[in-house]
Amino acid sequence: MPDIDRKIEIAKWLVDPDKRQILPDDLILLEARLSDLGLNKIYKEIELPLIEILEKMHKIGIKVDVTLLGKLSKKFLKETSSLEKQIYKKSGFPPAGGFNLNSPKQLSEILFEKLKISKEGVSKTKTGNYSTDVGSLLTIQGRHPIINLILKYRKIFKIQSTYIEPLRKLADKNQRVHTTFVQTGTATGRLSSQNPNLQNIPPSVRPVFIAEKGYKLVSFDYSQIELRVLASVANDKKMIEAFQKDLDIHKLTASQVFNTDIHEVTKEQRGFAKTLNFGVIYGMGPVAFARSSGLSIEEAKKFIQEYFSDFANIKIWQEKTINQARKQGYVENLNGRKRWLPQINSMNNWVAREAERVAINMPIQGLAADIIKLAMIKVAKNNSLAGGARMLLSIHDELVFEIDMKVLKNKVSEIKKIMESAYNLKVPLKVDVTMGYA
DNA sequence: GTCTACCGCGCG
DNA sequence: AAAGCGCGCGGTAGAC
């Protein structure tokens, strides 16, 4: 039986996932609120069953190759210290220690005051300093040889300090790390992962995750789950058809907005279309689209317009969703999962626009989250796990299992099938299987 | 010493 | 000023 405090925590979170309201610690009262808000089904059929599943995943953990971690640590340490030396030399501040390379504030001073690199095209931070983020460094890359070294240094230092060292530290005697999946940590219904966060492991670090002897790691990825949800929820004919035919959705989008045959779509066109597709889910405007695609704002505007005239129902759905949010003060996904948006009627235009973007994103992200949670519950229920398969990680659109090689084939097809039938949309759900944690 | 805000960046 | 959603975390800097 789940702990009562955990139930209270979940109930409060379902009532107000942004945790802005002060709610009673009384489960009876909270459960009444859940009923009033139509959240009973999610509470009983998704969140409560998930408690023990997440607990089990935490206990099992995932194995890391500690020897490999040690080797990588040594290698990266060498590389960062070499880069460090070169950077200090070029900065005119040798020896090391002249300034702190990991301080954006100090680095900015060195680059723009001491070395007098032109600030043209460099954005500013919240506190008014010149930014040293990747984007800014890339725009000034050709202006001084030190920039390339800094970019390299940043990359390696990040891997070392955020992934390699913490994984070494957190591995237990069986070389396994035990992340905590936080059930009430997001405003959309997703899970989060902490201590360590195993939902943001970059590809270069993934090889350190391994299976126990006689087992294999297997990843099951939902293909384009958010776009499938969008197509289905917005009831967009063209997009639904594309998924029913299992077309390359970004290519199809490109063929629509560029008015060309789907077979003639160039790589570049597909790239624009991909940005557009994801941008639509996030409520991206012309400015952001221009910035991330390199188009002018005018061109970006035209493409967005073209997109919405090709996929007309998406625009209609977005407007309907925003209007409902204005009237009701909240948005909800198909399962009734809710998010309150008190700011949506703000007199401050920027604040209201921000709430509008949240309004059109939550029903999509939140339904995708429900789908993978339902899949987890069904897999667990089906006793798939009993005979040599363990669910280890849940990474938004992906589940990672550790499976006994003796039963590998059967388990893989079984799990894939369960995931693909976890929820009925107007389009099929598709799962890609990869051996290892790719 | 502990805290918080900020910067920056990894992932879906 | 910002100008695309959702997270967690390591580092610095300043307050206490």
Tab-separated table of C-alpha atoms (C1' of nucleotides) in Angstrom:
chain	number	residue	atom	x	y	z
A	1	MET	CA	0.000	0.000	0.000
A	2	PRO	CA	1.356	3.401	-0.916
A	3	ASP	CA	2.417	5.710	1.830
A	4	ILE	CA	-0.257	8.212	2.774
A	5	ASP	CA	2.075	11.174	2.571
A	6	ARG	CA	2.989	10.200	-0.951
A	7	LYS	CA	-0.689	10.073	-1.850
A	8	ILE	CA	-1.206	13.524	-0.372
A	9	GLU	CA	1.731	14.872	-2.302
A	10	ILE	CA	0.402	13.440	-5.560
A	11	ALA	CA	-3.126	14.646	-4.968
A	12	LYS	CA	-1.917	18.176	-4.278
A	13	TRP	CA	0.219	18.114	-7.371
A	14	LEU	CA	-2.643	16.927	-9.579
A	15	VAL	CA	-4.845	19.717	-8.256
A	16	ASP	CA	-2.116	22.300	-8.842
A	17	PRO	CA	0.922	21.011	-10.725
A	18	ASP	CA	2.658	24.385	-10.574
A	19	LYS	CA	2.371	24.259	-6.760
A	20	ARG	CA	1.230	27.843	-6.445
A	21	GLN	CA	-1.788	27.152	-4.240
A	22	ILE	CA	-1.671	26.296	-0.578
A	23	LEU	CA	-3.678	23.117	-0.210
A	24	PRO	CA	-4.797	21.145	2.854
A	25	ASP	CA	-2.806	18.114	3.998
A	26	ASP	CA	-6.059	16.200	4.349
A	27	LEU	CA	-6.396	13.320	1.929
A	28	ILE	CA	-10.182	13.166	2.244
A	29	LEU	CA	-10.512	16.819	1.268
A	30	LEU	CA	-7.953	16.477	-1.486
A	31	GLU	CA	-9.632	13.447	-2.989
A	32	ALA	CA	-12.873	15.382	-3.065
A	33	ARG	CA	-11.080	18.119	-4.960
A	34	LEU	CA	-9.736	15.546	-7.393
A	35	SER	CA	-13.263	14.330	-8.082
A	36	ASP	CA	-14.533	17.865	-8.607
A	37	LEU	CA	-11.772	18.527	-11.098
A	38	GLY	CA	-12.237	15.266	-13.002
A	39	LEU	CA	-8.815	14.047	-11.925
A	40	ASN	CA	-9.906	10.834	-10.268
A	41	LYS	CA	-9.109	8.616	-13.189
A	42	ILE	CA	-5.583	9.914	-13.598
A	43	TYR	CA	-5.051	9.667	-9.864
A	44	LYS	CA	-6.260	6.099	-9.506
A	45	GLU	CA	-5.272	4.606	-12.838
A	46	ILE	CA	-2.004	6.358	-13.544
A	47	GLU	CA	-0.327	8.052	-10.621
A	48	LEU	CA	-1.098	5.625	-7.792
A	49	PRO	CA	-0.088	2.477	-9.706
A	50	LEU	CA	3.090	4.247	-10.761
A	51	ILE	CA	4.332	4.719	-7.204
A	52	GLU	CA	5.610	1.223	-6.654
A	53	ILE	CA	6.892	0.912	-10.190
A	54	LEU	CA	9.116	3.947	-9.740
A	55	GLU	CA	10.193	2.699	-6.341
A	56	LYS	CA	11.274	-0.578	-7.909
A	57	MET	CA	13.187	1.163	-10.697
A	58	HIS	CA	15.003	3.218	-8.095
A	59	LYS	CA	15.970	0.116	-6.122
A	60	ILE	CA	17.230	-1.830	-9.120
A	61	GLY	CA	19.315	0.993	-10.547
A	62	ILE	CA	21.415	0.780	-13.685
A	63	LYS	CA	24.930	-0.566	-13.982
A	64	VAL	CA	27.823	1.665	-15.001
A	65	ASP	CA	31.263	0.618	-16.163
A	66	VAL	CA	33.339	2.025	-13.330
A	67	THR	CA	36.607	1.092	-15.015
A	68	LEU	CA	35.625	2.981	-18.129
A	69	LEU	CA	34.511	5.943	-16.028
A	70	GLY	CA	37.921	5.987	-14.407
A	71	LYS	CA	39.695	5.946	-17.747
A	72	LEU	CA	37.506	8.709	-19.133
A	73	SER	CA	38.006	10.806	-16.039
A	74	LYS	CA	41.763	10.564	-16.378
A	75	LYS	CA	41.635	11.378	-20.072
A	76	PHE	CA	39.343	14.376	-19.653
A	77	LEU	CA	41.370	15.713	-16.757
A	78	LYS	CA	44.429	15.716	-18.953
A	79	GLU	CA	42.614	17.404	-21.806
A	80	THR	CA	41.053	20.140	-19.708
A	81	SER	CA	44.301	20.998	-17.984
A	82	SER	CA	46.101	21.198	-21.318
A	83	LEU	CA	43.392	23.434	-22.769
A	84	GLU	CA	43.410	25.514	-19.620
A	85	LYS	CA	47.122	26.201	-20.010
A	86	GLN	CA	46.749	27.199	-23.650
A	87	ILE	CA	43.840	29.497	-22.825
A	88	TYR	CA	45.655	31.268	-20.025
A	89	LYS	CA	48.656	31.708	-22.290
A	90	LYS	CA	46.588	33.265	-25.053
A	91	SER	CA	44.710	35.450	-22.600
A	92	GLY	CA	47.874	37.261	-21.609
A	93	PHE	CA	47.235	36.096	-18.084
A	94	PRO	CA	49.713	33.317	-17.525
A	95	PRO	CA	50.233	31.389	-15.417
A	96	ALA	CA	46.985	29.670	-14.588
A	97	GLY	CA	44.972	31.352	-11.902
A	98	GLY	CA	45.114	34.768	-13.506
A	99	PHE	CA	41.394	34.496	-13.793
A	100	ASN	CA	38.734	31.871	-13.236
A	101	LEU	CA	37.889	30.216	-16.517
A	102	ASN	CA	34.667	28.809	-15.082
A	103	SER	CA	33.358	32.233	-14.196
A	104	PRO	CA	31.333	33.696	-17.057
A	105	LYS	CA	31.700	37.100	-15.450
A	106	GLN	CA	35.502	36.992	-15.385
A	107	LEU	CA	35.722	35.363	-18.787
A	108	SER	CA	33.560	38.070	-20.294
A	109	GLU	CA	35.883	40.697	-18.873
A	110	ILE	CA	38.937	38.989	-20.355
A	111	LEU	CA	37.375	38.591	-23.797
A	112	PHE	CA	35.733	41.970	-24.223
A	113	GLU	CA	37.796	44.307	-22.052
A	114	LYS	CA	41.289	42.867	-21.905
A	115	LEU	CA	41.481	41.254	-25.358
A	116	LYS	CA	39.090	43.856	-26.771
A	117	ILE	CA	37.262	41.388	-28.971
A	118	SER	CA	34.422	43.124	-30.791
A	119	LYS	CA	31.079	42.777	-28.997
A	120	GLU	CA	29.081	42.960	-32.187
A	121	GLY	CA	26.282	40.387	-32.226
A	122	VAL	CA	26.885	39.302	-28.632
A	123	SER	CA	23.816	39.065	-26.406
A	124	LYS	CA	23.653	40.332	-22.855
A	125	THR	CA	22.780	38.445	-19.708
A	126	LYS	CA	20.007	39.291	-17.298
A	127	THR	CA	22.432	41.263	-15.171
A	128	GLY	CA	23.766	43.300	-18.071
A	129	ASN	CA	27.070	41.523	-18.683
A	130	TYR	CA	28.088	40.362	-22.126
A	131	SER	CA	27.166	36.710	-22.501
A	132	THR	CA	29.736	33.986	-22.997
A	133	ASP	CA	27.255	31.264	-23.954
A	134	VAL	CA	27.870	29.019	-26.966
A	135	GLY	CA	25.863	31.222	-29.304
A	136	SER	CA	27.866	34.314	-28.450
A	137	LEU	CA	31.177	32.473	-28.597
A	138	LEU	CA	30.289	31.104	-32.030
A	139	THR	CA	29.554	34.568	-33.401
A	140	ILE	CA	32.942	35.852	-32.231
A	141	GLN	CA	34.771	32.644	-33.116
A	142	GLY	CA	36.660	34.148	-36.050
A	143	ARG	CA	37.752	37.198	-34.056
A	144	HIS	CA	40.315	35.529	-31.805
A	145	PRO	CA	42.018	32.109	-31.641
A	146	ILE	CA	41.228	31.778	-27.932
A	147	ILE	CA	37.523	31.219	-28.622
A	148	ASN	CA	37.924	27.789	-30.139
A	149	LEU	CA	39.932	26.634	-27.149
A	150	ILE	CA	37.273	27.899	-24.768
A	151	LEU	CA	34.547	26.069	-26.678
A	152	LYS	CA	36.544	22.837	-26.498
A	153	TYR	CA	37.296	23.351	-22.834
A	154	ARG	CA	33.651	23.998	-21.981
A	155	LYS	CA	32.512	20.842	-23.739
A	156	ILE	CA	34.950	18.547	-21.960
A	157	PHE	CA	34.604	20.229	-18.586
A	158	LYS	CA	30.839	19.838	-18.770
A	159	ILE	CA	31.076	16.114	-19.474
A	160	GLN	CA	33.602	15.624	-16.731
A	161	SER	CA	31.941	17.648	-13.975
A	162	THR	CA	28.289	16.916	-14.705
A	163	TYR	CA	28.402	13.271	-15.755
A	164	ILE	CA	31.658	11.375	-15.271
A	165	GLU	CA	32.500	12.438	-11.719
A	166	PRO	CA	28.977	12.213	-10.262
A	167	LEU	CA	28.410	8.769	-11.799
A	168	ARG	CA	31.649	7.503	-10.277
A	169	LYS	CA	30.677	8.908	-6.930
A	170	LEU	CA	27.112	7.584	-6.972
A	171	ALA	CA	27.827	4.027	-8.139
A	172	ASP	CA	27.227	1.474	-5.371
A	173	LYS	CA	29.339	-1.639	-4.648
A	174	ASN	CA	27.561	-3.458	-7.471
A	175	GLN	CA	28.460	-0.598	-9.793
A	176	ARG	CA	24.834	0.471	-10.066
A	177	VAL	CA	23.468	4.010	-9.793
A	178	HIS	CA	19.992	4.602	-8.385
A	179	THR	CA	18.264	7.637	-9.765
A	180	THR	CA	15.114	8.924	-8.105
A	181	PHE	CA	12.222	9.427	-10.473
A	182	VAL	CA	10.287	12.376	-9.145
A	183	GLN	CA	6.598	11.885	-9.736
A	184	THR	CA	5.435	15.363	-8.790
A	185	GLY	CA	8.268	17.406	-10.181
A	186	THR	CA	6.863	18.817	-13.416
A	187	ALA	CA	3.943	21.015	-14.346
A	188	THR	CA	2.974	18.975	-17.409
A	189	GLY	CA	2.750	15.473	-15.966
A	190	ARG	CA	6.151	14.256	-16.995
A	191	LEU	CA	8.528	12.501	-14.650
A	192	SER	CA	11.818	14.052	-13.719
A	193	SER	CA	14.965	12.294	-12.549
A	194	GLN	CA	17.471	13.357	-9.921
A	195	ASN	CA	20.560	12.229	-7.980
A	196	PRO	CA	21.705	11.678	-10.649
A	197	ASN	CA	19.543	12.977	-13.451
A	198	LEU	CA	19.561	10.114	-15.954
A	199	GLN	CA	17.248	11.883	-18.383
A	200	ASN	CA	19.924	14.148	-19.833
A	201	ILE	CA	22.837	11.811	-20.548
A	202	PRO	CA	24.624	12.890	-23.752
A	203	PRO	CA	25.478	10.246	-26.387
A	204	SER	CA	29.177	10.432	-25.605
A	205	VAL	CA	28.555	9.239	-22.036
A	206	ARG	CA	26.006	6.530	-22.822
A	207	PRO	CA	28.553	3.763	-23.411
A	208	VAL	CA	29.310	3.757	-19.688
A	209	PHE	CA	25.866	2.307	-19.049
A	210	ILE	CA	26.056	-1.464	-19.310
A	211	ALA	CA	24.041	-4.571	-18.554
A	212	GLU	CA	24.695	-7.259	-15.971
A	213	LYS	CA	26.481	-10.364	-17.272
A	214	GLY	CA	24.089	-12.432	-19.379
A	215	TYR	CA	21.814	-9.435	-19.919
A	216	LYS	CA	21.396	-6.765	-22.564
A	217	LEU	CA	20.277	-3.151	-22.300
A	218	VAL	CA	17.459	-2.434	-24.729
A	219	SER	CA	15.909	0.963	-25.507
A	220	PHE	CA	12.337	1.338	-26.684
A	221	ASP	CA	11.675	4.724	-28.275
A	222	TYR	CA	8.313	6.159	-29.175
A	223	SER	CA	8.746	7.617	-32.638
A	224	GLN	CA	7.538	11.244	-32.881
A	225	ILE	CA	5.138	10.794	-30.009
A	226	GLU	CA	4.435	14.484	-29.464
A	227	LEU	CA	3.705	15.146	-33.125
A	228	ARG	CA	1.458	12.106	-33.234
A	229	VAL	CA	-0.369	13.422	-30.211
A	230	LEU	CA	-0.648	16.840	-31.837
A	231	ALA	CA	-2.021	15.387	-35.066
A	232	SER	CA	-4.560	13.384	-33.138
A	233	VAL	CA	-5.608	16.015	-30.613
A	234	ALA	CA	-5.883	18.777	-33.206
A	235	ASN	CA	-7.560	16.324	-35.550
A	236	ASP	CA	-5.488	17.508	-38.480
A	237	LYS	CA	-6.328	15.486	-41.558
A	238	LYS	CA	-3.052	15.857	-43.412
A	239	MET	CA	-0.899	15.075	-40.445
A	240	ILE	CA	-3.032	12.125	-39.402
A	241	GLU	CA	-2.789	10.704	-42.889
A	242	ALA	CA	0.964	11.110	-42.856
A	243	PHE	CA	1.302	9.070	-39.692
A	244	GLN	CA	-1.141	6.462	-40.898
A	245	LYS	CA	1.055	5.990	-43.942
A	246	ASP	CA	4.136	6.128	-41.725
A	247	LEU	CA	5.675	8.892	-43.835
A	248	ASP	CA	8.704	10.911	-42.758
A	249	ILE	CA	6.745	13.701	-41.078
A	250	HIS	CA	9.396	16.377	-41.498
A	251	LYS	CA	9.725	15.586	-45.193
A	252	LEU	CA	5.976	15.718	-45.597
A	253	THR	CA	5.884	19.068	-43.824
A	254	ALA	CA	8.656	20.370	-46.063
A	255	SER	CA	6.816	19.237	-49.170
A	256	GLN	CA	3.771	21.146	-47.938
A	257	VAL	CA	5.382	24.450	-47.004
A	258	PHE	CA	7.749	24.468	-49.992
A	259	ASN	CA	5.104	23.189	-52.393
A	260	THR	CA	7.268	20.430	-53.784
A	261	ASP	CA	7.003	16.713	-54.254
A	262	ILE	CA	7.890	14.779	-51.107
A	263	HIS	CA	10.643	12.980	-52.991
A	264	GLU	CA	12.317	16.219	-54.028
A	265	VAL	CA	12.686	17.641	-50.539
A	266	THR	CA	16.260	18.692	-49.803
A	267	LYS	CA	18.067	18.143	-46.542
A	268	GLU	CA	17.939	21.833	-45.794
A	269	GLN	CA	14.206	22.009	-46.438
A	270	ARG	CA	13.636	19.054	-44.158
A	271	GLY	CA	15.662	20.817	-41.488
A	272	PHE	CA	13.450	23.919	-41.646
A	273	ALA	CA	10.377	21.729	-41.505
A	274	LYS	CA	11.646	19.878	-38.470
A	275	THR	CA	12.259	23.138	-36.636
A	276	LEU	CA	8.777	24.272	-37.635
A	277	ASN	CA	7.149	21.076	-36.407
A	278	PHE	CA	8.750	21.281	-33.009
A	279	GLY	CA	8.313	25.014	-32.876
A	280	VAL	CA	4.596	24.619	-33.332
A	281	ILE	CA	4.401	22.395	-30.270
A	282	TYR	CA	6.232	25.045	-28.265
A	283	GLY	CA	4.366	28.071	-29.604
A	284	MET	CA	7.374	29.477	-31.428
A	285	GLY	CA	6.964	32.859	-33.104
A	286	PRO	CA	8.685	34.338	-36.171
A	287	VAL	CA	11.566	35.795	-34.140
A	288	ALA	CA	12.584	32.508	-32.589
A	289	PHE	CA	12.085	30.609	-35.833
A	290	ALA	CA	14.241	33.120	-37.689
A	291	ARG	CA	16.943	32.858	-35.061
A	292	SER	CA	17.080	29.064	-35.010
A	293	SER	CA	16.829	28.646	-38.781
A	294	GLY	CA	18.928	31.556	-40.007
A	295	LEU	CA	16.049	33.039	-42.021
A	296	SER	CA	15.004	36.656	-41.877
A	297	ILE	CA	12.034	37.468	-39.699
A	298	GLU	CA	9.968	38.253	-42.784
A	299	GLU	CA	10.780	34.882	-44.348
A	300	ALA	CA	10.136	33.137	-41.057
A	301	LYS	CA	6.732	34.799	-40.854
A	302	LYS	CA	5.852	33.562	-44.324
A	303	PHE	CA	6.797	29.981	-43.538
A	304	ILE	CA	4.807	29.941	-40.338
A	305	GLN	CA	1.790	31.295	-42.201
A	306	GLU	CA	2.249	28.688	-44.881
A	307	TYR	CA	2.499	25.979	-42.232
A	308	PHE	CA	-0.771	26.979	-40.628
A	309	SER	CA	-2.580	27.164	-43.919
A	310	ASP	CA	-1.369	23.664	-44.822
A	311	PHE	CA	-2.231	22.220	-41.422
A	312	ALA	CA	-5.286	24.331	-40.826
A	313	ASN	CA	-6.744	22.416	-37.920
A	314	ILE	CA	-3.635	22.886	-35.832
A	315	LYS	CA	-4.102	26.633	-35.817
A	316	ILE	CA	-7.793	26.195	-35.044
A	317	TRP	CA	-7.019	23.852	-32.166
A	318	GLN	CA	-4.446	26.246	-30.737
A	319	GLU	CA	-6.889	29.144	-30.819
A	320	LYS	CA	-9.603	27.056	-29.265
A	321	THR	CA	-7.240	25.912	-26.520
A	322	ILE	CA	-6.114	29.448	-25.729
A	323	ASN	CA	-9.688	30.700	-25.625
A	324	GLN	CA	-10.703	27.950	-23.251
A	325	ALA	CA	-7.761	28.782	-21.034
A	326	ARG	CA	-8.815	32.434	-20.951
A	327	LYS	CA	-12.343	31.486	-19.969
A	328	GLN	CA	-11.608	28.648	-17.543
A	329	GLY	CA	-8.256	29.708	-16.192
A	330	TYR	CA	-6.721	26.339	-16.974
A	331	VAL	CA	-5.874	23.968	-19.816
A	332	GLU	CA	-6.277	20.206	-19.772
A	333	ASN	CA	-5.206	17.250	-21.860
A	334	LEU	CA	-7.479	14.493	-23.196
A	335	ASN	CA	-7.297	12.665	-19.883
A	336	GLY	CA	-8.319	15.741	-17.930
A	337	ARG	CA	-4.861	16.465	-16.514
A	338	LYS	CA	-4.890	20.168	-15.738
A	339	ARG	CA	-2.573	23.124	-15.491
A	340	TRP	CA	-3.686	26.490	-14.135
A	341	LEU	CA	-2.753	29.598	-16.090
A	342	PRO	CA	-3.696	32.616	-13.990
A	343	GLN	CA	-1.460	34.838	-16.127
A	344	ILE	CA	-3.246	34.179	-19.397
A	345	ASN	CA	-5.455	37.247	-19.015
A	346	SER	CA	-2.617	39.462	-17.844
A	347	MET	CA	-2.578	43.063	-19.083
A	348	ASN	CA	1.132	42.578	-19.663
A	349	ASN	CA	1.336	41.331	-23.215
A	350	TRP	CA	4.537	39.396	-22.749
A	351	VAL	CA	3.230	37.601	-19.663
A	352	ALA	CA	-0.004	36.699	-21.446
A	353	ARG	CA	1.878	35.416	-24.505
A	354	GLU	CA	4.052	33.270	-22.292
A	355	ALA	CA	0.955	31.698	-20.755
A	356	GLU	CA	-0.457	31.103	-24.236
A	357	ARG	CA	2.618	29.109	-25.228
A	358	VAL	CA	2.279	27.042	-22.101
A	359	ALA	CA	-1.400	26.558	-22.899
A	360	ILE	CA	-0.762	24.984	-26.278
A	361	ASN	CA	2.193	22.929	-25.113
A	362	MET	CA	0.823	21.294	-21.971
A	363	PRO	CA	-2.007	19.277	-23.569
A	364	ILE	CA	0.537	17.776	-25.984
A	365	GLN	CA	3.465	17.172	-23.673
A	366	GLY	CA	1.065	16.083	-20.954
A	367	LEU	CA	-0.701	13.487	-23.039
A	368	ALA	CA	2.568	12.069	-24.305
A	369	ALA	CA	3.592	11.780	-20.655
A	370	ASP	CA	0.380	9.933	-19.811
A	371	ILE	CA	0.932	7.521	-22.667
A	372	ILE	CA	4.370	6.466	-21.545
A	373	LYS	CA	3.182	6.175	-17.961
A	374	LEU	CA	0.336	3.930	-19.064
A	375	ALA	CA	2.820	1.859	-21.033
A	376	MET	CA	4.972	1.462	-17.933
A	377	ILE	CA	1.981	0.318	-15.923
A	378	LYS	CA	0.874	-2.141	-18.582
A	379	VAL	CA	4.323	-3.592	-18.983
A	380	ALA	CA	4.601	-4.024	-15.230
A	381	LYS	CA	1.160	-5.553	-14.945
A	382	ASN	CA	1.670	-7.955	-17.790
A	383	ASN	CA	4.316	-9.746	-15.794
A	384	SER	CA	6.733	-9.087	-18.587
A	385	LEU	CA	9.203	-8.157	-15.942
A	386	ALA	CA	8.992	-11.330	-13.957
A	387	GLY	CA	10.883	-13.555	-16.336
A	388	GLY	CA	14.191	-11.836	-16.812
A	389	ALA	CA	13.354	-8.289	-17.866
A	390	ARG	CA	13.688	-5.211	-15.693
A	391	MET	CA	12.533	-1.705	-16.477
A	392	LEU	CA	15.347	0.680	-15.557
A	393	LEU	CA	14.777	4.129	-17.034
A	394	SER	CA	11.962	6.318	-18.291
A	395	ILE	CA	13.216	9.174	-20.473
A	396	HIS	CA	10.110	11.041	-21.667
A	397	ASP	CA	9.560	9.093	-24.900
A	398	GLU	CA	11.837	6.169	-24.199
A	399	LEU	CA	11.997	3.200	-21.840
A	400	VAL	CA	15.237	1.359	-21.132
A	401	PHE	CA	15.175	-2.270	-20.005
A	402	GLU	CA	17.753	-4.797	-18.894
A	403	ILE	CA	16.785	-8.139	-20.382
A	404	ASP	CA	18.074	-11.663	-19.891
A	405	MET	CA	19.647	-12.780	-23.159
A	406	LYS	CA	17.912	-16.135	-22.906
A	407	VAL	CA	14.518	-14.489	-23.302
A	408	LEU	CA	15.581	-11.439	-25.261
A	409	LYS	CA	13.625	-11.927	-28.465
A	410	ASN	CA	10.341	-12.704	-26.792
A	411	LYS	CA	10.566	-9.898	-24.271
A	412	VAL	CA	11.476	-7.328	-26.904
A	413	SER	CA	8.485	-8.073	-29.077
A	414	GLU	CA	6.237	-8.302	-26.038
A	415	ILE	CA	7.284	-4.936	-24.620
A	416	LYS	CA	7.155	-3.247	-28.019
A	417	LYS	CA	3.632	-4.507	-28.541
A	418	ILE	CA	2.462	-3.305	-25.143
A	419	MET	CA	3.961	0.137	-25.697
A	420	GLU	CA	2.386	0.494	-29.119
A	421	SER	CA	-1.037	-0.374	-27.769
A	422	ALA	CA	-0.791	1.682	-24.590
A	423	TYR	CA	-3.212	4.333	-25.844
A	424	ASN	CA	-5.618	4.785	-28.723
A	425	LEU	CA	-4.916	7.863	-30.775
A	426	LYS	CA	-6.230	8.709	-34.223
A	427	VAL	CA	-2.813	7.646	-35.469
A	428	PRO	CA	-0.798	4.541	-34.655
A	429	LEU	CA	1.909	4.656	-31.998
A	430	LYS	CA	5.266	3.443	-33.255
A	431	VAL	CA	8.141	2.147	-31.151
A	432	ASP	CA	11.738	1.815	-32.342
A	433	VAL	CA	13.913	-0.737	-30.584
A	434	THR	CA	17.658	-0.295	-30.152
A	435	MET	CA	20.033	-2.746	-28.536
A	436	GLY	CA	22.131	-1.099	-25.860
A	437	TYR	CA	21.529	2.365	-24.527
A	438	ALA	CA	22.083	4.267	-27.751
B	1	DG	C1'	29.701	27.143	6.915
B	2	DT	C1'	24.744	27.362	4.192
B	3	DC	C1'	21.539	29.781	1.186
B	4	DT	C1'	20.060	31.753	-3.182
B	5	DA	C1'	20.338	33.793	-7.780
B	6	DC	C1'	22.469	33.614	-11.914
B	7	DC	C1'	24.892	31.641	-15.946
B	8	DG	C1'	25.412	28.044	-18.815
B	9	DC	C1'	24.217	23.524	-20.827
B	10	DG	C1'	22.961	18.467	-21.026
B	11	DC	C1'	18.507	15.848	-22.490
B	12	DG	C1'	13.373	14.958	-24.463
C	1	DA	C1'	14.488	42.959	-21.462
C	2	DA	C1'	12.436	38.939	-23.099
C	3	DA	C1'	11.223	36.938	-28.091
C	4	DG	C1'	10.035	28.048	-28.458
C	5	DC	C1'	7.929	23.927	-24.028
C	6	DG	C1'	9.613	20.783	-19.991
C	7	DC	C1'	13.403	19.435	-16.646
C	8	DG	C1'	18.294	18.937	-13.134
C	9	DC	C1'	22.872	20.196	-12.067
C	10	DG	C1'	27.685	22.201	-11.727
C	11	DG	C1'	30.020	26.311	-11.114
C	12	DT	C1'	30.545	31.245	-9.389
C	13	DA	C1'	29.348	35.144	-6.594
C	14	DG	C1'	27.330	37.442	-2.986
C	15	DA	C1'	24.454	37.473	1.287
C	16	DC	C1'	23.948	35.705	5.688
